[in-house]
PDB file of C-alpha atoms in Angstrom:
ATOM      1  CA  UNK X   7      87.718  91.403-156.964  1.00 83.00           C
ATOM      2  CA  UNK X   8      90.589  93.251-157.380  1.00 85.00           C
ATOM      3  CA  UNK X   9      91.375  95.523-159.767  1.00 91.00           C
ATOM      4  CA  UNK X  10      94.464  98.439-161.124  1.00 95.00           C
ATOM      5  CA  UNK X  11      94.321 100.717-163.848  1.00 95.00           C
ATOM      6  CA  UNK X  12      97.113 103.632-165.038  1.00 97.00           C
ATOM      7  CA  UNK X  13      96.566 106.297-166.928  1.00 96.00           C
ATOM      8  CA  UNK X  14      97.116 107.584-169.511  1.00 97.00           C
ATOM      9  CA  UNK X  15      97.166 104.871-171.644  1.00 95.00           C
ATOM     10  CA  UNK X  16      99.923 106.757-174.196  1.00 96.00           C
ATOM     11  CA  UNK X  17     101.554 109.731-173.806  1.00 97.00           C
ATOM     12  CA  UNK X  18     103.865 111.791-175.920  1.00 97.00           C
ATOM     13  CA  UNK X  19     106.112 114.312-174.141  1.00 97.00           C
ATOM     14  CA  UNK X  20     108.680 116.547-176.015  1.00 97.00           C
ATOM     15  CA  UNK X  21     112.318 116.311-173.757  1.00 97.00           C
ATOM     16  CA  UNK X  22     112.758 118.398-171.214  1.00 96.00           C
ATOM     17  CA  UNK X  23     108.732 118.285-169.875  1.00 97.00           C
ATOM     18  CA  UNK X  24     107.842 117.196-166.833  1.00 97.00           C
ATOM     19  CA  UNK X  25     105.566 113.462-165.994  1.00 96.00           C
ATOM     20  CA  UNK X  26     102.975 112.371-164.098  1.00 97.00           C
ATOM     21  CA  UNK X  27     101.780 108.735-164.564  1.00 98.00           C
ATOM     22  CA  UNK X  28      99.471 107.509-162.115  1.00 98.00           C
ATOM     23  CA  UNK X  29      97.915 103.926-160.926  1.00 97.00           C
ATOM     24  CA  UNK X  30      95.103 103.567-158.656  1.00 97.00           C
ATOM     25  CA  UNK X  31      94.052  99.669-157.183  1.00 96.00           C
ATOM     26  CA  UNK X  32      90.704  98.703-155.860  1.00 94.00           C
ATOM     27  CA  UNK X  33      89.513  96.562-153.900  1.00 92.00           C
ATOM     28  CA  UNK X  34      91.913  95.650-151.585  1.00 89.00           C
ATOM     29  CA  UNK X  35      94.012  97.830-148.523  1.00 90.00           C
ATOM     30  CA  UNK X  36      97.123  98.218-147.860  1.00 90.00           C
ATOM     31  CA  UNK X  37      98.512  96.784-151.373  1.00 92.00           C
ATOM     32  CA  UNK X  38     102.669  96.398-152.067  1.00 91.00           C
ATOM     33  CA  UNK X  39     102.977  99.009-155.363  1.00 94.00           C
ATOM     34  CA  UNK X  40     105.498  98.479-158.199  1.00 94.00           C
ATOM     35  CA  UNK X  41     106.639 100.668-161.231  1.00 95.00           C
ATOM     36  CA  UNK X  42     108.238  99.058-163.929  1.00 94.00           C
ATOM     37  CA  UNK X  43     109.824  99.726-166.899  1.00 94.00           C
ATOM     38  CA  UNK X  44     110.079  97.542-170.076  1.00 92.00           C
ATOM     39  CA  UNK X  45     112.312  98.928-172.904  1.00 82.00           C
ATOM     40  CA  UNK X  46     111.488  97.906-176.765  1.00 76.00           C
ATOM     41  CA  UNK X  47     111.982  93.861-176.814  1.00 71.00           C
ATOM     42  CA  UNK X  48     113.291  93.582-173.320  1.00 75.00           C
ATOM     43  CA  UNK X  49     112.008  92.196-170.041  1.00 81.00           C
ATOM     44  CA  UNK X  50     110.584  94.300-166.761  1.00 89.00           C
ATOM     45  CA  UNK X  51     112.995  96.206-165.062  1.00 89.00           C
ATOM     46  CA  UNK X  52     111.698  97.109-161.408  1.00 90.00           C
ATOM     47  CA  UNK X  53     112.013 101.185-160.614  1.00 93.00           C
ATOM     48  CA  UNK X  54     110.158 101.541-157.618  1.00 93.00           C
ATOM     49  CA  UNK X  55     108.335  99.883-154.883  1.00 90.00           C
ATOM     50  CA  UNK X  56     105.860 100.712-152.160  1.00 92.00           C
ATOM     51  CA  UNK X  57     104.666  99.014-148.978  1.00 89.00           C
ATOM     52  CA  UNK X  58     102.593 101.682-147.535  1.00 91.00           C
ATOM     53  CA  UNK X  59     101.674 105.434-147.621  1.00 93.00           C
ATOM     54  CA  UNK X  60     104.484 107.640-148.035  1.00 90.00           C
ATOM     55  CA  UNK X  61     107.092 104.900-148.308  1.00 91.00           C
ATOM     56  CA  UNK X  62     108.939 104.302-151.582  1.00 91.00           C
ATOM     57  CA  UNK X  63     112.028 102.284-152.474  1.00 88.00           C
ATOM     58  CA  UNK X  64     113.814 103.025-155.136  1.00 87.00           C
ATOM     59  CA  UNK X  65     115.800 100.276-157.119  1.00 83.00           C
ATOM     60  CA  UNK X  66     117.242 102.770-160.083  1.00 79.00           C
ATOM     61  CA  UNK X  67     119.431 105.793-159.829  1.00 66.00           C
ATOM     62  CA  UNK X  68     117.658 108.297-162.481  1.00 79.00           C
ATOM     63  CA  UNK X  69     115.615 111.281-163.142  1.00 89.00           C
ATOM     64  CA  UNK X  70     112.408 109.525-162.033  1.00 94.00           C
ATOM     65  CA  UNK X  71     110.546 109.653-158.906  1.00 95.00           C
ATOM     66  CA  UNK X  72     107.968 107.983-156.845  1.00 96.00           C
ATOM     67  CA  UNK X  73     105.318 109.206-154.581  1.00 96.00           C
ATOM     68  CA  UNK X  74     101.968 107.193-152.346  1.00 96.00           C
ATOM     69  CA  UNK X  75     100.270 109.663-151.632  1.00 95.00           C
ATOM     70  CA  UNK X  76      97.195 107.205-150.665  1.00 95.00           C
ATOM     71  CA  UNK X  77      96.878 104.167-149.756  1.00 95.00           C
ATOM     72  CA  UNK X  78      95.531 103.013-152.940  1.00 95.00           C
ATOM     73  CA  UNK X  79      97.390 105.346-155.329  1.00 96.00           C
ATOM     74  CA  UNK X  80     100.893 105.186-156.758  1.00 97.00           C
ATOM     75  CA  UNK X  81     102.591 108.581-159.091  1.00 97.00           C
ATOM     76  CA  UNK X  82     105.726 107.943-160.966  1.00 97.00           C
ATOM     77  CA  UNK X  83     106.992 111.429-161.839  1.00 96.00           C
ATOM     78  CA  UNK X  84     109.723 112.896-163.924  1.00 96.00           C
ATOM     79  CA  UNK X  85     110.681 117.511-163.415  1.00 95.00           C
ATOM     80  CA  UNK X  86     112.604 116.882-166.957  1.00 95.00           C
ATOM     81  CA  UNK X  87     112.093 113.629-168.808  1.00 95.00           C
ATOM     82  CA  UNK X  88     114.639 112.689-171.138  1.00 94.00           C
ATOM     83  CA  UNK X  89     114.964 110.630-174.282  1.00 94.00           C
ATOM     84  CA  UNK X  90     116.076 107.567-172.735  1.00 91.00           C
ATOM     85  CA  UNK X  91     112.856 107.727-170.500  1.00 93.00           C
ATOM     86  CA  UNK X  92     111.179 106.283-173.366  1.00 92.00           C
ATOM     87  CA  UNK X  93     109.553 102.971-172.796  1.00 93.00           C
ATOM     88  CA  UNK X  94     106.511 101.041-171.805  1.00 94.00           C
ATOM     89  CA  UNK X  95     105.740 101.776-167.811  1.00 96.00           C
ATOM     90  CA  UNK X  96     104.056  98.990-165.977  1.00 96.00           C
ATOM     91  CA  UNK X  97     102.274  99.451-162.525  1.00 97.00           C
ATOM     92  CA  UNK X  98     101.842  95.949-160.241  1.00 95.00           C
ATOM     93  CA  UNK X  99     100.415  95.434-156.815  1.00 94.00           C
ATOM     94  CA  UNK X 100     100.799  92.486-154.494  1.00 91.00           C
ATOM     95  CA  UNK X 101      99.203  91.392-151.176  1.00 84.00           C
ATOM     96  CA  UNK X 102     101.334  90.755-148.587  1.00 71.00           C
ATOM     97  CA  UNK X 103     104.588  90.139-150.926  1.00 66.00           C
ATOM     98  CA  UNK X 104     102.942  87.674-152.995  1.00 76.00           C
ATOM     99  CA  UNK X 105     102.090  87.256-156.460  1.00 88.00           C
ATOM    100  CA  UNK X 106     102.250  91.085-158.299  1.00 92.00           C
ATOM    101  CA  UNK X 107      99.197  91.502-160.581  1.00 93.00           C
ATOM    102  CA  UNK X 108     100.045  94.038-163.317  1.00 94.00           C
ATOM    103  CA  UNK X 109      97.824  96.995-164.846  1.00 95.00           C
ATOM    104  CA  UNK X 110      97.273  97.493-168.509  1.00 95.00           C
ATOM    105  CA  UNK X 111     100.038 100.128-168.953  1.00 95.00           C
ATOM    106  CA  UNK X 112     101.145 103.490-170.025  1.00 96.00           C
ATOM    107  CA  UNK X 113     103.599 103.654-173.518  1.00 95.00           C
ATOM    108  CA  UNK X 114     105.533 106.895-173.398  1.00 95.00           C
ATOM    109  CA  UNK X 115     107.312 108.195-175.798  1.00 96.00           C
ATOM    110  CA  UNK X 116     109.819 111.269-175.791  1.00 95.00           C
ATOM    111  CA  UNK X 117     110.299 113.232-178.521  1.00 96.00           C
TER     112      UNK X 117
ATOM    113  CA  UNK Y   5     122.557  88.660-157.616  1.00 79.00           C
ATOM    114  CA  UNK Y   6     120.136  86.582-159.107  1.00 85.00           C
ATOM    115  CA  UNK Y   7     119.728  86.160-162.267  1.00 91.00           C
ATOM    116  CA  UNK Y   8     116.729  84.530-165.308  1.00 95.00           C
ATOM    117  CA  UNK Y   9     117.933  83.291-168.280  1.00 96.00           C
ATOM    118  CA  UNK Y  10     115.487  82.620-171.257  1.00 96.00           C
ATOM    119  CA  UNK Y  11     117.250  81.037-174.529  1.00 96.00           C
ATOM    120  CA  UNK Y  12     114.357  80.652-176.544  1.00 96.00           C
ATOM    121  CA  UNK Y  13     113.801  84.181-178.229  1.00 95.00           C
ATOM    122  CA  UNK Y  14     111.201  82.558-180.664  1.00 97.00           C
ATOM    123  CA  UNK Y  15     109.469  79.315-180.882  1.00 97.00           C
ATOM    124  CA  UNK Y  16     106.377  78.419-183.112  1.00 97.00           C
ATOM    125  CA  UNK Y  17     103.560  76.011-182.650  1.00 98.00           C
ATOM    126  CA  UNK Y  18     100.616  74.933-184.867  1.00 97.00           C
ATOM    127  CA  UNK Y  19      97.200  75.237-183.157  1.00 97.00           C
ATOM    128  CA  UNK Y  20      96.357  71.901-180.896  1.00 97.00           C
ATOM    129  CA  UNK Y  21      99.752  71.042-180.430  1.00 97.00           C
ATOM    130  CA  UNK Y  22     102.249  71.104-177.663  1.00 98.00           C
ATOM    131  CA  UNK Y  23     104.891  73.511-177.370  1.00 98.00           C
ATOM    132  CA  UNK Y  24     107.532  73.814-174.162  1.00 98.00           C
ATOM    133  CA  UNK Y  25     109.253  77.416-173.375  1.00 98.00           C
ATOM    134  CA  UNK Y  26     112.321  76.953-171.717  1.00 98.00           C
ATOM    135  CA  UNK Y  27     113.560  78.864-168.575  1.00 98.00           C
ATOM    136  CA  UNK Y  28     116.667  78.704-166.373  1.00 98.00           C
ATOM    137  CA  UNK Y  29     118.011  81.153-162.884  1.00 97.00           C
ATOM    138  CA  UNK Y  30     120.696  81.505-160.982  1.00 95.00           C
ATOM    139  CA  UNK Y  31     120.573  81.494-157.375  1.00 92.00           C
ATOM    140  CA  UNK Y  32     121.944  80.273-154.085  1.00 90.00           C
ATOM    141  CA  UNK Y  33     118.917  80.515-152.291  1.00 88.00           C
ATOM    142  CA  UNK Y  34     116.686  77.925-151.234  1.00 87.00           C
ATOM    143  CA  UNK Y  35     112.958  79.064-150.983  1.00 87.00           C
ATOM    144  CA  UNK Y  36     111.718  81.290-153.935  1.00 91.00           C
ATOM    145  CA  UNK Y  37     108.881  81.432-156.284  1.00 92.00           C
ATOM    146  CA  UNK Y  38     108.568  81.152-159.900  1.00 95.00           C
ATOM    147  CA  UNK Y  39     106.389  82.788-162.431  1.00 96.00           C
ATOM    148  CA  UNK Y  40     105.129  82.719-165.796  1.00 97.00           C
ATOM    149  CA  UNK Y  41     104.141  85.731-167.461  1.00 96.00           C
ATOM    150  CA  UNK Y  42     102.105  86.056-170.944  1.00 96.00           C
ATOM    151  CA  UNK Y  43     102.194  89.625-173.028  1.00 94.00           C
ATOM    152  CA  UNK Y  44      99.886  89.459-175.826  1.00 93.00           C
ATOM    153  CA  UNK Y  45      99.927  92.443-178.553  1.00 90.00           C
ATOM    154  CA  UNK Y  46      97.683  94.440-175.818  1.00 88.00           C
ATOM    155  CA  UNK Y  47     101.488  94.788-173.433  1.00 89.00           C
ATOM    156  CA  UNK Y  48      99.053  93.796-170.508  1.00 89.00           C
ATOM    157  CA  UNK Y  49     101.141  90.762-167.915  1.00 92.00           C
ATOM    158  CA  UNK Y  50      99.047  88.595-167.243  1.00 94.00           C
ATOM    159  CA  UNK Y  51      99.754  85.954-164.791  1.00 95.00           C
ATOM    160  CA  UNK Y  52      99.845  82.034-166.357  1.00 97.00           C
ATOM    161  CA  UNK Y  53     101.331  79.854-163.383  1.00 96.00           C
ATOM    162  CA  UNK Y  54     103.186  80.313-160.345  1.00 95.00           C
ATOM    163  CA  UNK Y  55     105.616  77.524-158.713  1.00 95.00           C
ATOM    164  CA  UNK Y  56     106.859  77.443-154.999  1.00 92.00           C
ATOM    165  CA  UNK Y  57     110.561  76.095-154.887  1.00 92.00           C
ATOM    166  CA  UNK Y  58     110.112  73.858-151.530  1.00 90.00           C
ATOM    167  CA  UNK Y  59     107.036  72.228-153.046  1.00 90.00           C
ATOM    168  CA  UNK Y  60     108.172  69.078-155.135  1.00 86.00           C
ATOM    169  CA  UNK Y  61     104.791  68.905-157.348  1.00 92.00           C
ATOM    170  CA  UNK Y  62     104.579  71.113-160.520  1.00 95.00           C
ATOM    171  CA  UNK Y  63     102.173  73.783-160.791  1.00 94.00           C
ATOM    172  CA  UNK Y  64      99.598  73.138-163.186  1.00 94.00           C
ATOM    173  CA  UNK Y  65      96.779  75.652-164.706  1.00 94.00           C
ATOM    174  CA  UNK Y  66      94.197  74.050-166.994  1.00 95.00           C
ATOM    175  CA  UNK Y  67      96.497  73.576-170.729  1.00 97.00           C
ATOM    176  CA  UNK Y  68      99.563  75.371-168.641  1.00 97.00           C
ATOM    177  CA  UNK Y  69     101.710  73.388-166.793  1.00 97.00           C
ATOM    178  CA  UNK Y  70     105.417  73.442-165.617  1.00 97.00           C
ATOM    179  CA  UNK Y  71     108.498  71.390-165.158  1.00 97.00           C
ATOM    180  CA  UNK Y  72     110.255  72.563-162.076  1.00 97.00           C
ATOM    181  CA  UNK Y  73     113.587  70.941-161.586  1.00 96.00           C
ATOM    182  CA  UNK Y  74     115.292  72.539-158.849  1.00 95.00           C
ATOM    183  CA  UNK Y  75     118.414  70.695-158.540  1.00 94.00           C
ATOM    184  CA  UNK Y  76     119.065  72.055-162.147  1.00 96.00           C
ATOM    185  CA  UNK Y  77     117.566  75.051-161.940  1.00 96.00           C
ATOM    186  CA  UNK Y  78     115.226  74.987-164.628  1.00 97.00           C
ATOM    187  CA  UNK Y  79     111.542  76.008-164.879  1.00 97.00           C
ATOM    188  CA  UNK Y  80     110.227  75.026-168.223  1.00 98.00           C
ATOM    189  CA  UNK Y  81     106.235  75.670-169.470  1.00 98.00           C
ATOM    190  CA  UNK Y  82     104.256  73.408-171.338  1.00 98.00           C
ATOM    191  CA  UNK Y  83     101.432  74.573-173.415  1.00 98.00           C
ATOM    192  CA  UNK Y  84      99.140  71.554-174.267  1.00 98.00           C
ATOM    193  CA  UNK Y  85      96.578  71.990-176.766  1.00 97.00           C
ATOM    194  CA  UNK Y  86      97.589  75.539-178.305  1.00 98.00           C
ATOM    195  CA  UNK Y  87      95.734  78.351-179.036  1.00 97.00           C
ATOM    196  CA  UNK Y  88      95.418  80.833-181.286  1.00 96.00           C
ATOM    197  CA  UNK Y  89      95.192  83.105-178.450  1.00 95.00           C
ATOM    198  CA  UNK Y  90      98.226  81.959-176.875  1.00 97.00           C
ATOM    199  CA  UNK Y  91     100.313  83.493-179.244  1.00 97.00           C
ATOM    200  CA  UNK Y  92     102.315  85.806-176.944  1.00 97.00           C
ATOM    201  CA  UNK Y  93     105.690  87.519-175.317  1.00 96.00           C
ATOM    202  CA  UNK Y  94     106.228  84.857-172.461  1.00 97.00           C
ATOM    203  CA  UNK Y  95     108.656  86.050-169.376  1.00 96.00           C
ATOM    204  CA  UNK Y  96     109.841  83.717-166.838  1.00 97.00           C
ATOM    205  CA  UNK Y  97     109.855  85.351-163.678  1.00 95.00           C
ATOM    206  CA  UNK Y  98     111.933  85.302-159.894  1.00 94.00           C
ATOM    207  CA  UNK Y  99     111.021  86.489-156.742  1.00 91.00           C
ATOM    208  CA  UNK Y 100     113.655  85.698-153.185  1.00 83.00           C
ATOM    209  CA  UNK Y 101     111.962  85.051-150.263  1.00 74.00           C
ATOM    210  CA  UNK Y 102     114.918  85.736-148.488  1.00 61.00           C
ATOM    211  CA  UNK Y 103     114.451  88.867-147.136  1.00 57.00           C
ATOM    212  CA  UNK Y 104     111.328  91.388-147.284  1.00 53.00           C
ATOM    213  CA  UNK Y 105     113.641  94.288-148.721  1.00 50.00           C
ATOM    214  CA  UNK Y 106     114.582  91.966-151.803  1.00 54.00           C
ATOM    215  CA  UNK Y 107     109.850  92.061-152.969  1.00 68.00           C
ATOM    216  CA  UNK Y 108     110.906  92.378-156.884  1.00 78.00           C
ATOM    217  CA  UNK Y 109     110.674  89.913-160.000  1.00 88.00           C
ATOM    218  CA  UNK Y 110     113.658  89.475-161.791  1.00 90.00           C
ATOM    219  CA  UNK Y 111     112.697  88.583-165.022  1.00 92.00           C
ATOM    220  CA  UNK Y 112     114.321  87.049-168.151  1.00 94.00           C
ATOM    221  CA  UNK Y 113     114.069  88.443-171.580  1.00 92.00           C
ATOM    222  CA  UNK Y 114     111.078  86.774-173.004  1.00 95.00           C
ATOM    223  CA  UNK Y 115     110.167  84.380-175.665  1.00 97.00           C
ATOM    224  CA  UNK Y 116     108.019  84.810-178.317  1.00 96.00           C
ATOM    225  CA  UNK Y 117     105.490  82.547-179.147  1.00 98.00           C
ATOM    226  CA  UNK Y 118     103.593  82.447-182.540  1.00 98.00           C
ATOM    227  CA  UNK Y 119     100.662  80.048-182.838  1.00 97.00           C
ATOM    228  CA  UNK Y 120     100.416  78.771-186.491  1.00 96.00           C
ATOM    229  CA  UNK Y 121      96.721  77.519-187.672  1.00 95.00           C
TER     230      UNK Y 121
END
């Protein structure tokens, strides 16, 4: 079966620093990859998809970036996070465009 | 643009009883899917039911089932025989089908559900 985990779980980063969150899926090739973001009491807002190695779509303009550098792996990344980066970060994968299955999740908080 | 439109912010339920979360979207597409989402305390989405808009029969997942009216645009989820452990965040979720480039959920803002013993 199928499984995704992120890390780190939480993470507190003083403004300015840079990020590295990362989720890794098994069992399964070739997976669509997903970063979201879900603010305090809000809904998922999509920052980033992947349908293969090297190939990232980006759905916000911000100070965040996305990289595959595997087939299996997907980095969200930040050079100089800022306050407003603060949030609970979601990663998903999908087969073939279908249903997204999320992973556990990383809350970040900048200080 | 799409959009998911959840009025409910909170709703309660006592334990073994019935409780329906309401959902509506906006689109002018034909062929989509629908989700429900659960987030207990943990933040984790977990997946509760999934409907596809050209099939006419509502999805249905053990004490989870939906009401899929597409002519209105509404996608509401029954909970039959609550749980404590179904006390949750709830999103209602869209996905187009329209095009390949357009792979993201659009989701609404979420109900809360508290399940009373």
């Amino acid at each position: 079966s199928q499984t995704i985990h992120q890390w780190p779980a939480t993470l507190v980063q003083p403004v300015g620093s840079p990020l590295s969150l990362e989720c890794t899926v098994e069992g399964t090739s070739n997976p669509n990859l997903y970063w979201y973001r879900q603010a305090a009491g809000r809904g998922l807002q999509l920052l980033f998809y992947s349908v293969g190695i090297g190939q990232i779509s980006s759905e916000v303009p911000q100070n965040l970036s996305a990289s595959r550098p595997q087939d299996r792996q997907f980095i969200l990344s930040s050079k100089k996070l800022l306050l407003s980066d603060s949030g609970f970060y979601l990663c998903a994968w999908s087969f073939d465009a279908d249903t997204q299955y999320f992973g556990p999740g990383t809350r970040l908080t900048v200080l | 643009a799409q959009t998911v439109t959840q009025s409910q912010p909170e709703m309660s339920v006592q334990e073994a009883e019935t409780v329906t979360l309401s959902c509506t979207y906006d689109t002018s597409e034909s062929d989509y899917y629908l989700f429900w989402y659960k987030q207990p305390p943990s933040r984790q989405m977990i997946l509760v039911i999934r409907q596809e808009a050209y099939k006419q029969q509502n999805a249905t997942e053990n004490r989870f089932s939906v009401n899929f009216q597409k002519a209105a645009k509404s996608f509401s989820l029954k909970i039959s025989d609550s749980q404590l452990g179904d006390a949750a965040m709830y999103f209602c979720a869209y996905r187009s089908l329209g095009s390949y480039n357009t792979d993201k959920l659009i989701f609404g803002t979420g109900t809360r559900l508290q399940v009373f013993p």
